Tab-separated table of C-alpha atoms in Angstrom:
chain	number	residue	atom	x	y	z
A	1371	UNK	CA	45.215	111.376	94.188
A	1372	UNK	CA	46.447	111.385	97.986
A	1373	UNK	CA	50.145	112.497	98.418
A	1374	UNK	CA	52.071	111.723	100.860
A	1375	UNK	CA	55.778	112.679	102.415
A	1376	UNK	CA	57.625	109.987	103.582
A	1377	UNK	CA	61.652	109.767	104.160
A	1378	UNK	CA	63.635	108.493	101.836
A	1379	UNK	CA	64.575	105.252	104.488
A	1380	UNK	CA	60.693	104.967	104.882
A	1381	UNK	CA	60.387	104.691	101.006
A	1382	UNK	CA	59.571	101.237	99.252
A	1383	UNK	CA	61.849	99.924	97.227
A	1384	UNK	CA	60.862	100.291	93.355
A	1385	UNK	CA	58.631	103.256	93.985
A	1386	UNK	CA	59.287	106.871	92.333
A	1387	UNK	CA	58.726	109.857	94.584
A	1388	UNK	CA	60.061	113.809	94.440
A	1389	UNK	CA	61.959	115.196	97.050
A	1390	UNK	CA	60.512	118.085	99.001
A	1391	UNK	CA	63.289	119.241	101.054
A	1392	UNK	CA	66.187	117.615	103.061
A	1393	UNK	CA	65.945	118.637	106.928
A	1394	UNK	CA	69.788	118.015	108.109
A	1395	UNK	CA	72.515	120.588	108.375
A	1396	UNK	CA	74.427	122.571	105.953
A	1397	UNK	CA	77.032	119.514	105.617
A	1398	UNK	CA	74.372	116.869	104.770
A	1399	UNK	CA	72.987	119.649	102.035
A	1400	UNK	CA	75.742	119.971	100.737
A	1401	UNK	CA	76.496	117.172	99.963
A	1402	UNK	CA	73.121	115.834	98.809
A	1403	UNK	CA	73.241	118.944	96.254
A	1404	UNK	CA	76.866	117.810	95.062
A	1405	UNK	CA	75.302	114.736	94.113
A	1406	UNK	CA	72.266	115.653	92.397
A	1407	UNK	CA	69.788	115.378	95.033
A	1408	UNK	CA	67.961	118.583	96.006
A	1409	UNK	CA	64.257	119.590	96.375
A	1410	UNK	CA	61.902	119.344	92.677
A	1411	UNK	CA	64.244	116.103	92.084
A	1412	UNK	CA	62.546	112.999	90.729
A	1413	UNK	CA	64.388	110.102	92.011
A	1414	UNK	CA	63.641	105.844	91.974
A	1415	UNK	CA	64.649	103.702	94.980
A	1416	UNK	CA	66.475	101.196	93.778
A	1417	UNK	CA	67.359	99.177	97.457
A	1418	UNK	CA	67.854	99.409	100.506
A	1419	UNK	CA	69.675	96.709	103.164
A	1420	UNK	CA	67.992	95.778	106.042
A	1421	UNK	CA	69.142	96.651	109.377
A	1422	UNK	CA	69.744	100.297	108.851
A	1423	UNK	CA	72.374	99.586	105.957
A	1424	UNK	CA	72.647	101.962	102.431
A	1425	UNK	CA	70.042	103.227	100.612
A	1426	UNK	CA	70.611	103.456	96.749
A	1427	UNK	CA	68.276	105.585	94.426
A	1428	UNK	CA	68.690	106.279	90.857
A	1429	UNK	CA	68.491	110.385	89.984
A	1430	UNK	CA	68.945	111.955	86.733
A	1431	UNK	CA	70.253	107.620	85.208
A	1432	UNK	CA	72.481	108.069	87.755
A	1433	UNK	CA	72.551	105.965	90.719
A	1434	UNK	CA	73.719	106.562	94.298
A	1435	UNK	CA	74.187	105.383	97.452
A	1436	UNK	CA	74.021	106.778	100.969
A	1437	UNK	CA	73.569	106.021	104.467
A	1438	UNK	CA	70.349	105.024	105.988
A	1439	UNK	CA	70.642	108.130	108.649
A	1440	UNK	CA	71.153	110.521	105.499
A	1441	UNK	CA	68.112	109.056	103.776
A	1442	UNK	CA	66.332	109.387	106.938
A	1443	UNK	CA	66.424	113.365	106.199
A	1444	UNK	CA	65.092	113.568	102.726
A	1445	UNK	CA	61.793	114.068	102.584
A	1446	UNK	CA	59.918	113.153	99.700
A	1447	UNK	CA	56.454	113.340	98.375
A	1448	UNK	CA	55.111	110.300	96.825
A	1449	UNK	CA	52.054	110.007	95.014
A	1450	UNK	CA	48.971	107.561	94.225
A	1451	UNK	CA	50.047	105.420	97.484
């Protein structure tokens, strides 16, 4: 089956992908790492709001939120699309 890597703000809602890396700075690593979300993850997106608002994705039965322009530098690979 085709993969393909898509950000996590380009993601549908509902589908299941694995992240492949996250391309922001140290901070925005950080962070994402603090909370579970690093490169090999599995992770569901749960929502997202229209107009640029949160994202929310469920890693590990654990959901989180974050802001669109952080989900807009996780890069995941989702397959069968």
């Amino acid at each position: 089956m085709a993969q393909q890597i898509v950000s996590l703000a380009n993601l549908k809602n509902g589908s299941r992908a694995r992240v492949c890396s996250i391309e922001g700075g140290t901070a925005v690593n950080n962070r994402l790492s603090a909370l579970g979300l690093r490169p090999g993850k599995e992770l569901t997106k749960i929502s997202a709001m229209s107009f640029k608002g949160p994202v929310t994705v469920k890693v590990d039965g654990t959901q989180l939120a974050m802001g669109h322009g952080m989900a807009s530098k996780v890069m995941v690979e989702v397959a069968g699309i």
